PDB file of C-alpha atoms in Angstrom:
ATOM      1  CA  UNK W   1     -24.575  12.289  32.017  1.00  0.00           C
ATOM      2  CA  UNK W   2     -22.851  15.213  30.241  1.00  0.00           C
ATOM      3  CA  UNK W   3     -23.011  15.336  26.500  1.00  0.00           C
ATOM      4  CA  UNK W   4     -19.955  15.158  24.257  1.00  0.00           C
ATOM      5  CA  UNK W   5     -19.247  17.345  21.274  1.00  0.00           C
ATOM      6  CA  UNK W   6     -18.232  15.215  18.333  1.00  0.00           C
ATOM      7  CA  UNK W   7     -15.337  16.681  16.371  1.00  0.00           C
ATOM      8  CA  UNK W   8     -15.684  16.491  12.615  1.00  0.00           C
ATOM      9  CA  UNK W   9     -12.850  14.603  10.962  1.00  0.00           C
ATOM     10  CA  UNK W  10     -12.357  13.636   7.324  1.00  0.00           C
ATOM     11  CA  UNK W  11     -11.628  10.021   8.240  1.00  0.00           C
ATOM     12  CA  UNK W  12     -13.077   8.390  11.384  1.00  0.00           C
ATOM     13  CA  UNK W  13     -10.791   6.364  13.626  1.00  0.00           C
ATOM     14  CA  UNK W  14     -10.959   2.595  13.275  1.00  0.00           C
ATOM     15  CA  UNK W  15      -9.332  -0.460  14.801  1.00  0.00           C
ATOM     16  CA  UNK W  16      -7.425  -0.129  18.077  1.00  0.00           C
ATOM     17  CA  UNK W  17      -7.374   3.678  17.958  1.00  0.00           C
ATOM     18  CA  UNK W  18     -11.181   3.738  17.699  1.00  0.00           C
ATOM     19  CA  UNK W  19     -11.576   1.375  20.659  1.00  0.00           C
ATOM     20  CA  UNK W  20      -9.245   3.494  22.799  1.00  0.00           C
ATOM     21  CA  UNK W  21     -10.945   6.762  21.838  1.00  0.00           C
ATOM     22  CA  UNK W  22     -14.424   5.333  22.400  1.00  0.00           C
ATOM     23  CA  UNK W  23     -13.542   4.029  25.856  1.00  0.00           C
ATOM     24  CA  UNK W  24     -11.936   7.345  26.825  1.00  0.00           C
ATOM     25  CA  UNK W  25     -14.951   9.287  25.528  1.00  0.00           C
ATOM     26  CA  UNK W  26     -17.335   7.068  27.485  1.00  0.00           C
ATOM     27  CA  UNK W  27     -15.187   7.457  30.602  1.00  0.00           C
ATOM     28  CA  UNK W  28     -15.102  11.242  30.242  1.00  0.00           C
ATOM     29  CA  UNK W  29     -18.878  11.398  29.871  1.00  0.00           C
ATOM     30  CA  UNK W  30     -19.240   9.295  33.028  1.00  0.00           C
ATOM     31  CA  UNK W  31     -16.711  11.374  34.971  1.00  0.00           C
ATOM     32  CA  UNK W  32     -14.233   8.485  35.281  1.00  0.00           C
ATOM     33  CA  UNK W  33     -10.522   9.259  35.233  1.00  0.00           C
ATOM     34  CA  UNK W  34      -8.486   6.821  33.170  1.00  0.00           C
ATOM     35  CA  UNK W  35      -4.773   6.212  33.559  1.00  0.00           C
ATOM     36  CA  UNK W  36      -2.521   4.208  31.295  1.00  0.00           C
ATOM     37  CA  UNK W  37      -2.821   1.220  33.609  1.00  0.00           C
ATOM     38  CA  UNK W  38      -6.599   1.461  33.857  1.00  0.00           C
ATOM     39  CA  UNK W  39      -6.965   1.878  30.099  1.00  0.00           C
ATOM     40  CA  UNK W  40      -4.962  -1.284  29.460  1.00  0.00           C
ATOM     41  CA  UNK W  41      -6.851  -3.363  32.006  1.00  0.00           C
ATOM     42  CA  UNK W  42     -10.301  -2.101  30.986  1.00  0.00           C
ATOM     43  CA  UNK W  43      -9.641  -2.876  27.330  1.00  0.00           C
ATOM     44  CA  UNK W  44      -8.343  -6.322  28.270  1.00  0.00           C
ATOM     45  CA  UNK W  45     -11.449  -7.066  30.338  1.00  0.00           C
ATOM     46  CA  UNK W  46     -13.645  -5.867  27.461  1.00  0.00           C
ATOM     47  CA  UNK W  47     -11.811  -8.118  24.999  1.00  0.00           C
ATOM     48  CA  UNK W  48     -12.118 -11.058  27.375  1.00  0.00           C
ATOM     49  CA  UNK W  49     -15.852 -10.477  27.889  1.00  0.00           C
ATOM     50  CA  UNK W  50     -16.376 -10.218  24.137  1.00  0.00           C
ATOM     51  CA  UNK W  51     -14.449 -13.452  23.539  1.00  0.00           C
ATOM     52  CA  UNK W  52     -16.401 -15.276  26.238  1.00  0.00           C
ATOM     53  CA  UNK W  53     -19.591 -14.113  24.535  1.00  0.00           C
ATOM     54  CA  UNK W  54     -18.537 -15.574  21.190  1.00  0.00           C
ATOM     55  CA  UNK W  55     -17.598 -12.214  19.685  1.00  0.00           C
ATOM     56  CA  UNK W  56     -14.273 -10.984  18.291  1.00  0.00           C
ATOM     57  CA  UNK W  57     -11.948  -9.248  20.735  1.00  0.00           C
ATOM     58  CA  UNK W  58     -12.834  -5.772  19.509  1.00  0.00           C
ATOM     59  CA  UNK W  59      -9.784  -3.791  20.621  1.00  0.00           C
ATOM     60  CA  UNK W  60      -7.563  -5.375  17.979  1.00  0.00           C
ATOM     61  CA  UNK W  61      -4.776  -5.652  20.570  1.00  0.00           C
ATOM     62  CA  UNK W  62      -2.572  -8.640  21.344  1.00  0.00           C
ATOM     63  CA  UNK W  63      -2.397  -9.218  25.092  1.00  0.00           C
ATOM     64  CA  UNK W  64       0.673 -10.450  26.957  1.00  0.00           C
ATOM     65  CA  UNK W  65       1.438 -11.518  30.510  1.00  0.00           C
ATOM     66  CA  UNK W  66       3.434  -9.526  33.022  1.00  0.00           C
ATOM     67  CA  UNK W  67       3.567  -9.399  36.806  1.00  0.00           C
ATOM     68  CA  UNK W  68       1.835  -6.018  36.716  1.00  0.00           C
ATOM     69  CA  UNK W  69      -1.093  -7.302  34.680  1.00  0.00           C
ATOM     70  CA  UNK W  70      -2.000  -7.816  31.010  1.00  0.00           C
ATOM     71  CA  UNK W  71      -0.360  -5.417  28.608  1.00  0.00           C
ATOM     72  CA  UNK W  72      -0.065  -4.803  24.871  1.00  0.00           C
ATOM     73  CA  UNK W  73       2.918  -3.436  22.955  1.00  0.00           C
ATOM     74  CA  UNK W  74       0.539  -2.070  20.329  1.00  0.00           C
ATOM     75  CA  UNK W  75      -1.325   0.043  22.894  1.00  0.00           C
ATOM     76  CA  UNK W  76       1.726   2.254  23.372  1.00  0.00           C
ATOM     77  CA  UNK W  77       1.872   2.919  19.640  1.00  0.00           C
ATOM     78  CA  UNK W  78      -1.836   3.811  19.558  1.00  0.00           C
ATOM     79  CA  UNK W  79      -1.377   6.190  22.470  1.00  0.00           C
ATOM     80  CA  UNK W  80       1.529   7.911  20.706  1.00  0.00           C
ATOM     81  CA  UNK W  81      -0.469   8.291  17.485  1.00  0.00           C
ATOM     82  CA  UNK W  82      -3.460   9.783  19.311  1.00  0.00           C
ATOM     83  CA  UNK W  83      -1.213  12.128  21.246  1.00  0.00           C
ATOM     84  CA  UNK W  84       0.527  13.345  18.089  1.00  0.00           C
ATOM     85  CA  UNK W  85      -2.886  13.855  16.456  1.00  0.00           C
ATOM     86  CA  UNK W  86      -3.960  16.063  19.352  1.00  0.00           C
ATOM     87  CA  UNK W  87      -6.726  13.705  20.444  1.00  0.00           C
ATOM     88  CA  UNK W  88      -5.319  13.011  23.933  1.00  0.00           C
ATOM     89  CA  UNK W  89      -3.008  14.589  26.504  1.00  0.00           C
ATOM     90  CA  UNK W  90      -1.036  12.849  29.245  1.00  0.00           C
ATOM     91  CA  UNK W  91      -0.677  14.187  32.763  1.00  0.00           C
ATOM     92  CA  UNK W  92       1.959  12.691  35.054  1.00  0.00           C
ATOM     93  CA  UNK W  93       1.174  12.264  38.731  1.00  0.00           C
ATOM     94  CA  UNK W  94       2.536  10.351  41.723  1.00  0.00           C
ATOM     95  CA  UNK W  95       0.435   8.045  43.881  1.00  0.00           C
ATOM     96  CA  UNK W  96       0.748   9.587  47.379  1.00  0.00           C
ATOM     97  CA  UNK W  97       0.272   6.198  49.043  1.00  0.00           C
ATOM     98  CA  UNK W  98       2.291   3.828  46.852  1.00  0.00           C
ATOM     99  CA  UNK W  99       4.753   6.421  45.557  1.00  0.00           C
ATOM    100  CA  UNK W 100       4.369   5.148  41.991  1.00  0.00           C
ATOM    101  CA  UNK W 101       4.257   7.430  38.976  1.00  0.00           C
ATOM    102  CA  UNK W 102       1.088   7.272  36.948  1.00  0.00           C
ATOM    103  CA  UNK W 103      -0.055   8.891  33.729  1.00  0.00           C
ATOM    104  CA  UNK W 104      -3.640  10.103  33.471  1.00  0.00           C
ATOM    105  CA  UNK W 105      -5.043  10.270  29.942  1.00  0.00           C
ATOM    106  CA  UNK W 106      -7.168  13.288  29.074  1.00  0.00           C
ATOM    107  CA  UNK W 107      -9.325  13.231  25.968  1.00  0.00           C
ATOM    108  CA  UNK W 108      -8.998  16.608  24.251  1.00  0.00           C
ATOM    109  CA  UNK W 109     -11.675  16.080  21.614  1.00  0.00           C
ATOM    110  CA  UNK W 110     -13.986  13.231  20.696  1.00  0.00           C
ATOM    111  CA  UNK W 111     -13.228  12.044  17.184  1.00  0.00           C
ATOM    112  CA  UNK W 112     -15.581  10.005  15.062  1.00  0.00           C
ATOM    113  CA  UNK W 113     -14.966   6.310  15.569  1.00  0.00           C
ATOM    114  CA  UNK W 114     -15.884   3.070  13.857  1.00  0.00           C
ATOM    115  CA  UNK W 115     -16.664   0.560  16.619  1.00  0.00           C
ATOM    116  CA  UNK W 116     -19.111  -2.315  16.411  1.00  0.00           C
ATOM    117  CA  UNK W 117     -22.295  -1.832  18.415  1.00  0.00           C
ATOM    118  CA  UNK W 118     -21.658  -5.098  20.269  1.00  0.00           C
ATOM    119  CA  UNK W 119     -18.158  -4.173  21.390  1.00  0.00           C
ATOM    120  CA  UNK W 120     -19.166  -0.607  22.226  1.00  0.00           C
ATOM    121  CA  UNK W 121     -21.877  -2.015  24.510  1.00  0.00           C
ATOM    122  CA  UNK W 122     -19.340  -4.308  26.163  1.00  0.00           C
ATOM    123  CA  UNK W 123     -16.880  -1.456  26.771  1.00  0.00           C
ATOM    124  CA  UNK W 124     -19.651   0.643  28.307  1.00  0.00           C
ATOM    125  CA  UNK W 125     -20.641  -2.238  30.612  1.00  0.00           C
ATOM    126  CA  UNK W 126     -17.041  -2.942  31.670  1.00  0.00           C
ATOM    127  CA  UNK W 127     -16.446   0.739  32.381  1.00  0.00           C
ATOM    128  CA  UNK W 128     -19.650   1.017  34.416  1.00  0.00           C
ATOM    129  CA  UNK W 129     -18.733  -2.082  36.426  1.00  0.00           C
ATOM    130  CA  UNK W 130     -15.016  -1.569  36.979  1.00  0.00           C
ATOM    131  CA  UNK W 131     -14.186   2.004  35.976  1.00  0.00           C
ATOM    132  CA  UNK W 132     -14.263   3.314  39.555  1.00  0.00           C
ATOM    133  CA  UNK W 133     -11.700   0.773  40.765  1.00  0.00           C
ATOM    134  CA  UNK W 134      -8.154   1.908  41.430  1.00  0.00           C
ATOM    135  CA  UNK W 135      -5.351   0.787  39.095  1.00  0.00           C
ATOM    136  CA  UNK W 136      -4.210  -1.689  41.729  1.00  0.00           C
ATOM    137  CA  UNK W 137      -7.689  -3.157  42.165  1.00  0.00           C
ATOM    138  CA  UNK W 138      -8.112  -3.459  38.412  1.00  0.00           C
ATOM    139  CA  UNK W 139      -4.749  -5.196  38.157  1.00  0.00           C
ATOM    140  CA  UNK W 140      -5.763  -7.716  40.837  1.00  0.00           C
ATOM    141  CA  UNK W 141      -9.023  -8.357  38.999  1.00  0.00           C
ATOM    142  CA  UNK W 142      -7.354  -8.811  35.606  1.00  0.00           C
ATOM    143  CA  UNK W 143      -4.672 -11.089  37.060  1.00  0.00           C
ATOM    144  CA  UNK W 144      -7.368 -13.437  38.389  1.00  0.00           C
ATOM    145  CA  UNK W 145      -8.808 -14.103  34.920  1.00  0.00           C
ATOM    146  CA  UNK W 146      -8.154 -17.569  33.412  1.00  0.00           C
ATOM    147  CA  UNK W 147      -5.773 -16.384  30.635  1.00  0.00           C
ATOM    148  CA  UNK W 148      -3.594 -14.518  33.130  1.00  0.00           C
ATOM    149  CA  UNK W 149      -3.613 -17.349  35.676  1.00  0.00           C
ATOM    150  CA  UNK W 150      -2.651 -19.926  33.058  1.00  0.00           C
ATOM    151  CA  UNK W 151       0.164 -17.781  31.679  1.00  0.00           C
ATOM    152  CA  UNK W 152       1.246 -16.920  35.217  1.00  0.00           C
ATOM    153  CA  UNK W 153       2.007 -20.550  35.940  1.00  0.00           C
ATOM    154  CA  UNK W 154       4.947 -20.251  33.549  1.00  0.00           C
ATOM    155  CA  UNK W 155       5.892 -16.772  34.807  1.00  0.00           C
ATOM    156  CA  UNK W 156       7.351 -15.960  31.396  1.00  0.00           C
ATOM    157  CA  UNK W 157       7.334 -12.226  30.755  1.00  0.00           C
ATOM    158  CA  UNK W 158       5.490 -11.110  27.634  1.00  0.00           C
ATOM    159  CA  UNK W 159       3.945 -14.527  26.942  1.00  0.00           C
ATOM    160  CA  UNK W 160       1.001 -14.162  24.534  1.00  0.00           C
ATOM    161  CA  UNK W 161      -2.297 -14.672  26.321  1.00  0.00           C
ATOM    162  CA  UNK W 162      -4.866 -17.128  25.032  1.00  0.00           C
ATOM    163  CA  UNK W 163      -8.233 -15.528  25.767  1.00  0.00           C
ATOM    164  CA  UNK W 164      -9.758 -19.015  25.775  1.00  0.00           C
ATOM    165  CA  UNK W 165      -7.833 -19.646  28.992  1.00  0.00           C
ATOM    166  CA  UNK W 166      -5.378 -22.140  27.542  1.00  0.00           C
ATOM    167  CA  UNK W 167      -1.575 -22.108  27.771  1.00  0.00           C
ATOM    168  CA  UNK W 168       0.205 -19.066  26.324  1.00  0.00           C
ATOM    169  CA  UNK W 169       0.169 -18.929  22.546  1.00  0.00           C
ATOM    170  CA  UNK W 170       3.390 -19.425  20.603  1.00  0.00           C
ATOM    171  CA  UNK W 171       5.123 -16.216  19.675  1.00  0.00           C
ATOM    172  CA  UNK W 172       5.619 -16.246  15.908  1.00  0.00           C
ATOM    173  CA  UNK W 173       7.842 -13.189  15.926  1.00  0.00           C
ATOM    174  CA  UNK W 174      11.089 -15.032  16.653  1.00  0.00           C
ATOM    175  CA  UNK W 175      10.429 -17.648  13.973  1.00  0.00           C
ATOM    176  CA  UNK W 176       9.710 -15.013  11.367  1.00  0.00           C
ATOM    177  CA  UNK W 177      12.884 -13.201  12.335  1.00  0.00           C
ATOM    178  CA  UNK W 178      14.941 -16.353  11.812  1.00  0.00           C
ATOM    179  CA  UNK W 179      13.328 -16.906   8.399  1.00  0.00           C
ATOM    180  CA  UNK W 180      14.073 -13.345   7.345  1.00  0.00           C
ATOM    181  CA  UNK W 181      17.704 -13.712   8.401  1.00  0.00           C
ATOM    182  CA  UNK W 182      18.015 -16.970   6.442  1.00  0.00           C
ATOM    183  CA  UNK W 183      16.494 -15.310   3.366  1.00  0.00           C
ATOM    184  CA  UNK W 184      18.985 -12.460   3.641  1.00  0.00           C
ATOM    185  CA  UNK W 185      21.880 -14.931   3.728  1.00  0.00           C
ATOM    186  CA  UNK W 186      20.416 -17.076   0.944  1.00  0.00           C
ATOM    187  CA  UNK W 187      18.970 -14.775  -1.729  1.00  0.00           C
ATOM    188  CA  UNK W 188      17.087 -16.395  -4.566  1.00  0.00           C
ATOM    189  CA  UNK W 189      18.974 -16.384  -7.902  1.00  0.00           C
ATOM    190  CA  UNK W 190      17.704 -13.980 -10.522  1.00  0.00           C
ATOM    191  CA  UNK W 191      17.450 -16.848 -12.961  1.00  0.00           C
ATOM    192  CA  UNK W 192      18.547 -20.442 -13.207  1.00  0.00           C
ATOM    193  CA  UNK W 193      21.130 -20.662 -16.034  1.00  0.00           C
ATOM    194  CA  UNK W 194      19.483 -22.103 -19.113  1.00  0.00           C
ATOM    195  CA  UNK W 195      16.161 -22.688 -17.365  1.00  0.00           C
ATOM    196  CA  UNK W 196      14.096 -20.126 -19.261  1.00  0.00           C
ATOM    197  CA  UNK W 197      15.664 -21.065 -22.599  1.00  0.00           C
ATOM    198  CA  UNK W 198      14.788 -24.731 -22.031  1.00  0.00           C
ATOM    199  CA  UNK W 199      11.178 -23.824 -21.262  1.00  0.00           C
ATOM    200  CA  UNK W 200      10.933 -21.671 -24.383  1.00  0.00           C
ATOM    201  CA  UNK W 201      12.315 -24.478 -26.574  1.00  0.00           C
ATOM    202  CA  UNK W 202       9.893 -26.965 -25.056  1.00  0.00           C
ATOM    203  CA  UNK W 203       6.948 -24.593 -25.613  1.00  0.00           C
ATOM    204  CA  UNK W 204       7.858 -24.128 -29.283  1.00  0.00           C
ATOM    205  CA  UNK W 205       8.307 -27.892 -29.730  1.00  0.00           C
ATOM    206  CA  UNK W 206       4.842 -28.624 -28.320  1.00  0.00           C
ATOM    207  CA  UNK W 207       3.045 -25.781 -30.083  1.00  0.00           C
ATOM    208  CA  UNK W 208       2.192 -27.785 -33.219  1.00  0.00           C
ATOM    209  CA  UNK W 209       1.076 -30.787 -31.174  1.00  0.00           C
ATOM    210  CA  UNK W 210      -1.269 -28.589 -29.137  1.00  0.00           C
ATOM    211  CA  UNK W 211      -2.676 -27.037 -32.322  1.00  0.00           C
ATOM    212  CA  UNK W 212      -3.325 -30.491 -33.824  1.00  0.00           C
ATOM    213  CA  UNK W 213      -5.063 -31.643 -30.670  1.00  0.00           C
ATOM    214  CA  UNK W 214      -7.312 -28.573 -30.667  1.00  0.00           C
ATOM    215  CA  UNK W 215      -8.215 -29.078 -34.368  1.00  0.00           C
ATOM    216  CA  UNK W 216      -9.224 -32.674 -33.672  1.00  0.00           C
ATOM    217  CA  UNK W 217     -11.365 -31.640 -30.681  1.00  0.00           C
ATOM    218  CA  UNK W 218     -13.101 -28.965 -32.692  1.00  0.00           C
ATOM    219  CA  UNK W 219     -13.615 -31.384 -35.561  1.00  0.00           C
ATOM    220  CA  UNK W 220     -15.319 -33.817 -33.231  1.00  0.00           C
TER     221      UNK W 220
END
């Protein structure tokens, strides 16, 4: 297996960016080409294997259902950040058989990453087992997992996957949006008229009583 030159960086990558970079670095060392589709499905399978083993889903991504397999909105943001940082390059190609456009991800340099040993081991195992599959084969495999099958029964695009295999999780985004809109229409008053003055008067009125009570306690 070829060795990788680690690029010195003042701050190592962490979270989702670290998981993506680590998987790409491992794939490059193993001579496995990774496309956008394969990256998404390999990370999903790694998260699912970690969850089934009683470990946290180490990618830090939220997975959602679609007819083309599990996907994550956050993954696109991570890809953009890594591309702007010069860590990865994208190469567009067309599948000569299916005629679909695909983007291959090339790792320019290998940054330092903070990834748990357990999740790193899982990503390595998933890549070794499934990394040579085509994007279509990986999609078929991912779509047969319990979370995808359960969400697929509802056929609701972008439903949040429950890695435990249960029904799709509720999407809190819409509820939070409604609360924010209500708060914008109903701003809190700067002050209730007379409220602070009443509290100040009450505090002054009770001050002597509190002092007397303290003197009696200390005397006892």
